[in-house]
Amino acid sequence: MAKVYNFSAGPAVLPHEVLATAQAELLDWHGSGMSVMEMSHRGKEFMEIIHEAEQDLRELLQVPAGYKVLFLQGGASQQFSMVPLNLAPADGVIDVLDTGHWSKLAIKEAKRYTNVNVVASSADRNYAYVPTPETWQRSPNAAYFHYTSNETIGGLQYSDIPQVGDTPLVCDMSSDFLSREFDVSKYGLIYAGAQKNIGPSGLVVLIVREDLLGHAQPQTPTMLNYQIHADADSMYNTPATYPIYISGLVFKWLKAKGGVKGMQARNDEKAGLLYHAIDSSDGFYYSHIDAPFRSRMNVVFRLKDESLEDLFLSEAKKNGLVQLKGHRSVGGMRASIYNAMPIEGVKSLVHFMLDFARQHG
Ligand SMILES: *Cc1c(COP(=O)(O)O)cnc(C)c1O
């Protein structure tokens, strides 16, 4: 079997142990004689799987009482419509922080359902930083405040939790969910598409404060109504059963690896190695993101000599380092180093980068 380190931004690398377990259980889950893919979502076997996945996730993040955990479909992109439809009145206003590609899409979609006040934007410097809270122009009566904790494409991460008082705080945490510790009780709603740092695509995980449910705009489609899914414990219709099963295995893997705290330490170390390689390359490689906001999940960098970028990618591939091409809208390189990327993969990339710089610098 070809062994590569996969730096894809998503769908992304999954823990090897999880895939091996899934393989061993593929034809016969725990003596049931069935594959998880073949099970009724309302049967006792699958009910056990989804229940355990939820309990393990609650434990990993110490989700307080009063929050619902939902397993839905439609990806994180569908949340760009669901959040405003459910949490904001059509004649109300929401506050949004614009830090790049994904915040812009959230803003564009929300405008279809309510009024959007962009509190601040870092577009002026090509999203190289997060505007400081002192500059935010907040509305006095926002239905909620939305931000993106990690801009997967730009490589920008905001580690602080915005202090927004009584305004419900909503976060698109798709690409750094479970990568570091945070206090769930500071949030009204968190959503994360699974294929970055949780499991396979086809699933979005939500944690939502119960008092925010039940206020959907009247025209909200049934399938986009949080209350419907919350009342049915994510079983209003057939959920994404196999992705939920794999995500559950990932949660168990995380618990065995020291939980979110253990991951955070490993992720800091991995990102530290990579940024050090970039910063100590005498400008051969560079990051355009201001240091405090550099993502520890998606390390975006460029080569000073852009004509070498194709060669960098093809040589990297020969060395078993794949999916390093940056998003088409940004260019350059992007090394996504989610929880499941082992430190050996990062060391291997750093080794290759030093070699490449030596040969071509
Ligand atoms: C990938 C991503 C999305 C979109 O996710 P889909 O599941 O493809 O809809 C939204 N926000 C962020 C931060 C992402 O990384």
Coordinates of C-alpha atoms and ligand atoms in Angstrom, one line a residue:
M1 CA 0.0 0.0 0.0
A2 CA 1.3 3.4 -0.9
K3 CA 2.1 5.4 2.2
V4 CA 1.6 9.1 1.9
Y5 CA 1.1 12.0 4.3
N6 CA -2.1 13.7 3.1
F7 CA -2.2 17.5 3.8
S8 CA -5.6 18.0 2.2
A9 CA -7.8 20.7 3.7
G10 CA -10.9 18.5 3.5
P11 CA -12.0 15.9 3.1
A12 CA -8.9 15.3 5.1
V13 CA -6.7 12.7 6.7
L14 CA -8.4 10.4 9.3
P15 CA -6.6 8.5 12.1
H16 CA -5.2 5.3 10.8
E17 CA -6.5 3.4 13.8
V18 CA -10.0 4.6 13.1
L19 CA -9.9 3.4 9.5
A20 CA -8.5 0.0 10.6
T21 CA -11.3 -0.4 13.1
A22 CA -13.9 0.5 10.4
Q23 CA -12.3 -2.0 8.1
A24 CA -12.4 -4.8 10.7
E25 CA -16.1 -4.0 11.5
L26 CA -17.1 -3.3 7.9
L27 CA -19.0 -6.5 7.2
D28 CA -20.2 -7.3 10.7
W29 CA -20.6 -4.6 13.4
H30 CA -20.2 -6.1 16.9
G31 CA -21.7 -9.5 16.0
S32 CA -24.8 -8.0 14.5
G33 CA -24.2 -9.7 11.2
M34 CA -24.7 -6.3 9.5
S35 CA -22.5 -3.5 8.2
V36 CA -23.3 -0.1 9.9
M37 CA -24.2 1.0 6.4
E38 CA -27.0 -1.5 6.2
M39 CA -28.6 -0.8 9.6
S40 CA -31.9 0.9 10.2
H41 CA -31.2 4.2 11.8
R42 CA -33.9 3.5 14.3
G43 CA -32.7 0.0 15.2
K44 CA -31.1 -0.6 18.6
E45 CA -27.6 -1.0 17.1
F46 CA -27.5 2.3 15.4
M47 CA -29.2 4.0 18.4
E48 CA -26.3 2.8 20.5
I49 CA -23.8 4.2 17.9
I50 CA -25.3 7.7 17.8
H51 CA -25.9 7.8 21.5
E52 CA -22.3 6.9 22.3
A53 CA -21.0 9.4 19.7
E54 CA -23.0 12.2 21.4
Q55 CA -21.9 11.2 24.9
D56 CA -18.2 11.0 23.9
L57 CA -18.4 14.4 22.2
R58 CA -20.1 15.9 25.2
E59 CA -17.4 14.5 27.4
L60 CA -14.6 15.8 25.1
L61 CA -15.9 19.3 25.1
Q62 CA -17.5 19.3 28.5
V63 CA -20.8 20.5 27.0
P64 CA -22.9 21.9 29.8
A65 CA -26.5 21.0 30.4
G66 CA -29.0 23.1 28.4
Y67 CA -27.2 22.5 25.1
K68 CA -28.4 20.2 22.3
V69 CA -26.0 18.3 20.1
L70 CA -27.2 17.7 16.6
F71 CA -25.9 15.6 13.7
L72 CA -27.3 17.1 10.5
Q73 CA -26.6 17.0 6.7
G74 CA -26.0 19.8 4.2
G75 CA -22.5 20.6 5.3
A76 CA -21.3 23.8 7.0
S77 CA -22.6 25.7 4.0
Q78 CA -26.2 24.9 4.8
Q79 CA -25.7 26.5 8.2
F80 CA -25.1 29.8 6.4
S81 CA -28.9 29.7 5.7
M82 CA -30.1 27.8 8.8
V83 CA -28.5 30.0 11.4
P84 CA -30.2 33.3 10.2
L85 CA -33.5 31.5 9.4
N86 CA -33.6 30.1 12.9
L87 CA -32.0 32.7 15.1
A88 CA -32.8 36.1 13.4
P89 CA -36.1 37.8 12.6
A90 CA -36.4 38.9 9.0
D91 CA -36.6 42.6 10.1
G92 CA -33.8 42.2 12.7
V93 CA -30.1 42.5 12.3
I94 CA -27.1 40.3 12.9
D95 CA -23.4 41.2 13.6
V96 CA -20.7 39.4 11.6
L97 CA -17.0 39.6 11.7
D98 CA -15.4 39.3 8.2
T99 CA -12.1 37.5 8.2
G100 CA -12.1 35.9 4.8
H101 CA -13.6 33.4 2.3
W102 CA -15.9 31.6 4.7
S103 CA -17.1 34.6 6.6
K104 CA -17.9 36.3 3.3
L105 CA -20.1 33.4 2.2
A106 CA -21.9 33.4 5.6
I107 CA -22.5 37.1 5.1
K108 CA -23.8 36.7 1.6
E109 CA -26.2 34.0 2.5
A110 CA -27.5 35.6 5.7
K111 CA -28.5 38.7 3.7
R112 CA -31.2 36.7 2.0
Y113 CA -33.0 36.3 5.4
T114 CA -32.1 39.3 7.6
N115 CA -30.1 42.5 7.8
V116 CA -26.4 42.0 8.2
N117 CA -24.0 44.4 9.9
V118 CA -20.4 43.7 9.2
V119 CA -18.7 44.8 12.4
A120 CA -15.2 44.9 11.0
S121 CA -13.3 43.4 8.1
S122 CA -9.7 42.6 7.4
A123 CA -10.2 42.7 3.6
D124 CA -8.1 45.9 3.5
R125 CA -4.9 43.8 4.1
N126 CA -6.0 40.7 2.2
Y127 CA -7.2 39.0 5.4
A128 CA -3.8 38.9 7.0
Y129 CA -5.1 39.7 10.5
V130 CA -8.3 39.8 12.7
P131 CA -9.5 43.4 13.5
T132 CA -9.2 44.2 17.2
P133 CA -12.4 44.2 19.2
E134 CA -12.0 48.0 19.9
T135 CA -12.7 48.6 16.2
W136 CA -15.8 46.5 15.9
Q137 CA -19.0 48.6 15.1
R138 CA -21.6 46.4 16.8
S139 CA -25.3 47.0 16.5
P140 CA -27.1 47.6 19.8
N141 CA -29.8 44.9 19.1
A142 CA -28.1 42.1 17.1
A143 CA -29.9 38.8 17.1
Y144 CA -26.5 37.1 17.3
F145 CA -22.8 37.7 16.5
H146 CA -21.2 35.4 13.9
Y147 CA -17.5 34.7 13.3
T148 CA -15.3 32.0 11.8
S149 CA -12.7 30.8 14.2
N150 CA -10.5 29.4 11.5
E151 CA -10.4 30.5 7.9
T152 CA -9.5 27.3 6.2
I153 CA -8.5 28.9 2.9
G154 CA -6.7 32.0 4.1
G155 CA -4.9 30.2 6.9
L156 CA -6.1 32.7 9.6
Q157 CA -7.2 31.7 13.0
Y158 CA -8.8 33.6 15.8
S159 CA -8.1 32.0 19.1
D160 CA -9.8 34.6 21.4
I161 CA -13.5 34.2 22.1
P162 CA -15.3 37.4 21.2
Q163 CA -16.7 39.2 24.2
V164 CA -20.2 40.1 23.1
G165 CA -22.1 40.3 26.4
D166 CA -25.7 39.0 26.2
T167 CA -25.7 38.7 22.4
P168 CA -25.7 35.0 21.4
L169 CA -22.3 34.1 20.0
V170 CA -22.3 31.9 16.8
C171 CA -19.2 30.3 15.5
D172 CA -18.3 28.4 12.3
M173 CA -15.7 26.1 13.8
S174 CA -15.5 23.8 10.8
S175 CA -11.8 23.6 10.6
D176 CA -10.6 23.9 14.2
F177 CA -13.3 22.1 16.1
L178 CA -11.7 19.7 18.7
S179 CA -8.3 21.0 17.9
R180 CA -8.0 23.1 21.1
E181 CA -9.8 23.6 24.4
F182 CA -12.6 26.2 24.6
D183 CA -15.5 27.0 26.8
V184 CA -18.8 25.9 25.2
S185 CA -20.8 27.9 27.6
K186 CA -19.6 31.2 26.0
Y187 CA -21.5 30.2 22.8
G188 CA -25.1 30.2 21.6
L189 CA -24.3 28.0 18.7
I190 CA -21.3 26.2 17.2
Y191 CA -21.3 24.4 13.9
A192 CA -18.6 22.3 12.2
G193 CA -18.6 20.4 8.9
A194 CA -17.2 17.0 9.7
Q195 CA -14.7 16.5 6.8
K196 CA -12.1 18.8 8.3
N197 CA -11.4 17.6 11.8
I198 CA -14.1 15.2 12.7
G199 CA -14.9 12.5 10.1
P200 CA -16.2 11.9 6.6
S201 CA -18.1 14.5 4.6
G202 CA -21.9 14.4 4.6
L203 CA -22.3 15.5 8.2
V204 CA -22.3 18.7 10.2
V205 CA -22.2 18.7 14.0
L206 CA -24.0 21.4 15.9
I207 CA -24.0 22.4 19.6
V208 CA -26.8 24.8 20.3
R209 CA -28.2 26.4 23.4
E210 CA -31.8 25.3 23.9
D211 CA -33.3 28.7 24.5
L212 CA -32.3 29.7 21.0
L213 CA -34.6 27.0 19.5
G214 CA -38.2 27.6 18.5
H215 CA -37.8 31.1 17.0
A216 CA -37.5 30.2 13.3
Q217 CA -38.9 32.5 10.7
P218 CA -42.3 31.3 9.5
Q219 CA -41.2 30.3 6.0
T220 CA -38.4 28.1 7.3
P221 CA -38.4 24.8 5.5
T222 CA -39.0 21.9 7.9
M223 CA -35.7 20.3 7.1
L224 CA -33.9 23.6 8.0
N225 CA -35.7 24.1 11.3
Y226 CA -33.4 23.3 14.3
Q227 CA -36.4 22.7 16.6
I228 CA -37.6 19.8 14.3
H229 CA -34.3 18.1 14.5
A230 CA -33.8 18.8 18.2
D231 CA -37.2 17.4 19.1
A232 CA -36.4 14.2 17.1
D233 CA -32.8 13.9 18.4
S234 CA -31.4 14.2 14.9
M235 CA -33.7 11.4 13.7
Y236 CA -36.4 13.5 12.0
N237 CA -35.4 11.8 8.8
T238 CA -32.5 9.4 8.0
P239 CA -29.3 10.9 9.3
A240 CA -25.9 10.3 7.7
T241 CA -25.4 7.0 9.5
Y242 CA -22.0 5.9 8.3
P243 CA -20.3 9.4 8.8
I244 CA -21.8 9.5 12.3
Y245 CA -20.4 6.0 13.0
I246 CA -16.9 7.0 11.8
S247 CA -17.1 10.3 13.7
G248 CA -17.9 8.3 16.8
L249 CA -14.8 6.2 16.3
V250 CA -12.8 9.5 16.0
F251 CA -14.2 10.7 19.3
K252 CA -13.1 7.5 21.0
W253 CA -9.6 7.9 19.4
L254 CA -9.4 11.5 20.7
K255 CA -10.3 10.3 24.2
A256 CA -7.6 7.7 24.1
K257 CA -5.1 10.3 22.9
G258 CA -5.6 12.6 25.9
G259 CA -8.7 14.4 24.7
V260 CA -8.8 17.9 23.3
K261 CA -6.1 19.0 25.7
G262 CA -3.7 16.4 24.4
M263 CA -4.6 17.4 20.8
Q264 CA -4.0 21.0 21.5
A265 CA -0.4 20.3 22.8
R266 CA 0.3 18.2 19.7
N267 CA -1.2 20.7 17.3
D268 CA 0.8 23.6 18.8
E269 CA 4.0 21.5 18.4
K270 CA 3.2 20.6 14.8
A271 CA 2.3 24.1 13.7
G272 CA 5.4 25.4 15.6
L273 CA 7.7 23.2 13.6
L274 CA 6.2 24.3 10.3
Y275 CA 6.2 28.0 11.0
H276 CA 9.7 27.8 12.3
A277 CA 10.8 26.2 9.0
I278 CA 9.1 29.0 7.1
D279 CA 10.4 31.9 9.2
S280 CA 14.0 30.6 9.3
S281 CA 14.2 30.1 5.5
D282 CA 15.7 33.6 4.9
G283 CA 12.6 34.5 2.9
F284 CA 12.6 31.4 0.6
Y285 CA 9.2 30.6 2.1
Y286 CA 7.0 33.2 3.7
S287 CA 3.6 33.5 5.4
H288 CA 1.5 36.6 4.7
I289 CA -0.5 36.2 7.9
D290 CA 0.4 38.3 10.9
A291 CA 2.0 36.1 13.5
P292 CA -0.7 36.1 16.2
F293 CA -3.3 35.0 13.7
R294 CA -1.5 32.2 11.9
S295 CA -3.7 29.1 11.7
R296 CA -2.4 26.0 13.5
M297 CA -4.6 23.9 11.3
N298 CA -4.1 25.2 7.8
V299 CA -0.5 26.5 7.3
V300 CA -0.6 28.7 4.2
F301 CA 2.7 29.8 2.7
R302 CA 4.3 30.9 -0.5
L303 CA 7.7 30.6 -2.2
K304 CA 9.5 33.9 -2.8
D305 CA 10.2 32.6 -6.3
E306 CA 6.7 31.6 -7.5
S307 CA 8.1 29.9 -10.6
L308 CA 9.3 27.1 -8.3
E309 CA 5.9 26.3 -6.9
D310 CA 4.9 23.6 -9.4
L311 CA 8.3 22.0 -8.9
F312 CA 7.8 22.1 -5.1
L313 CA 4.5 20.3 -5.4
S314 CA 5.7 17.6 -7.8
E315 CA 8.9 17.0 -5.8
A316 CA 6.8 16.9 -2.6
K317 CA 4.6 14.3 -4.2
K318 CA 7.5 12.1 -5.1
N319 CA 8.4 12.2 -1.4
G320 CA 5.0 11.0 -0.4
L321 CA 3.7 14.5 0.7
V322 CA 0.5 15.1 -1.1
Q323 CA -2.4 17.7 -1.4
L324 CA -0.2 20.7 -0.6
K325 CA -1.5 23.0 -3.3
G326 CA -3.2 26.1 -1.9
H327 CA -6.8 27.0 -2.7
R328 CA -7.2 28.3 -6.2
S329 CA -8.3 31.7 -4.8
V330 CA -5.1 32.1 -2.8
G331 CA -2.4 30.2 -4.6
G332 CA 0.8 29.0 -3.0
M333 CA 0.9 26.1 -0.6
R334 CA -1.3 25.0 2.2
A335 CA -0.4 22.3 4.6
S336 CA -3.5 21.2 6.6
I337 CA -2.3 19.6 9.8
Y338 CA -5.5 18.5 11.5
N339 CA -5.7 16.3 14.6
A340 CA -5.2 13.1 12.6
M341 CA -1.9 14.4 10.9
P342 CA 0.9 12.6 12.9
I343 CA 3.9 14.7 13.9
E344 CA 6.0 12.4 11.7
G345 CA 4.1 13.8 8.7
V346 CA 5.0 17.4 9.7
K347 CA 8.6 16.5 10.4
S348 CA 8.8 14.8 7.0
L349 CA 7.4 17.9 5.3
V350 CA 9.8 20.2 7.2
H351 CA 12.7 18.0 6.2
F352 CA 11.6 18.2 2.5
M353 CA 11.2 22.0 2.7
L354 CA 14.7 22.5 4.1
D355 CA 16.1 20.2 1.4
F356 CA 14.2 22.0 -1.4
A357 CA 15.3 25.4 -0.1
R358 CA 18.9 24.3 0.0
Q359 CA 18.8 23.0 -3.6
H360 CA 17.0 26.0 -5.1
G361 CA 17.7 28.9 -2.8
Ligands
LIG1 C1 -15.1 23.7 4.6 C2 -15.7 24.8 5.3 C3 -17.0 25.2 5.1 C4 -17.9 24.6 4.0 O1 -18.1 23.2 4.4 P1 -19.1 22.3 3.5 O2 -19.3 21.1 4.4 O3 -18.4 22.0 2.2 O4 -20.4 23.0 3.2 C5 -17.5 26.3 5.8 N1 -16.8 26.9 6.7 C6 -15.5 26.6 6.9 C7 -14.7 27.3 8.0 C8 -14.9 25.5 6.2 O5 -13.6 25.1 6.5

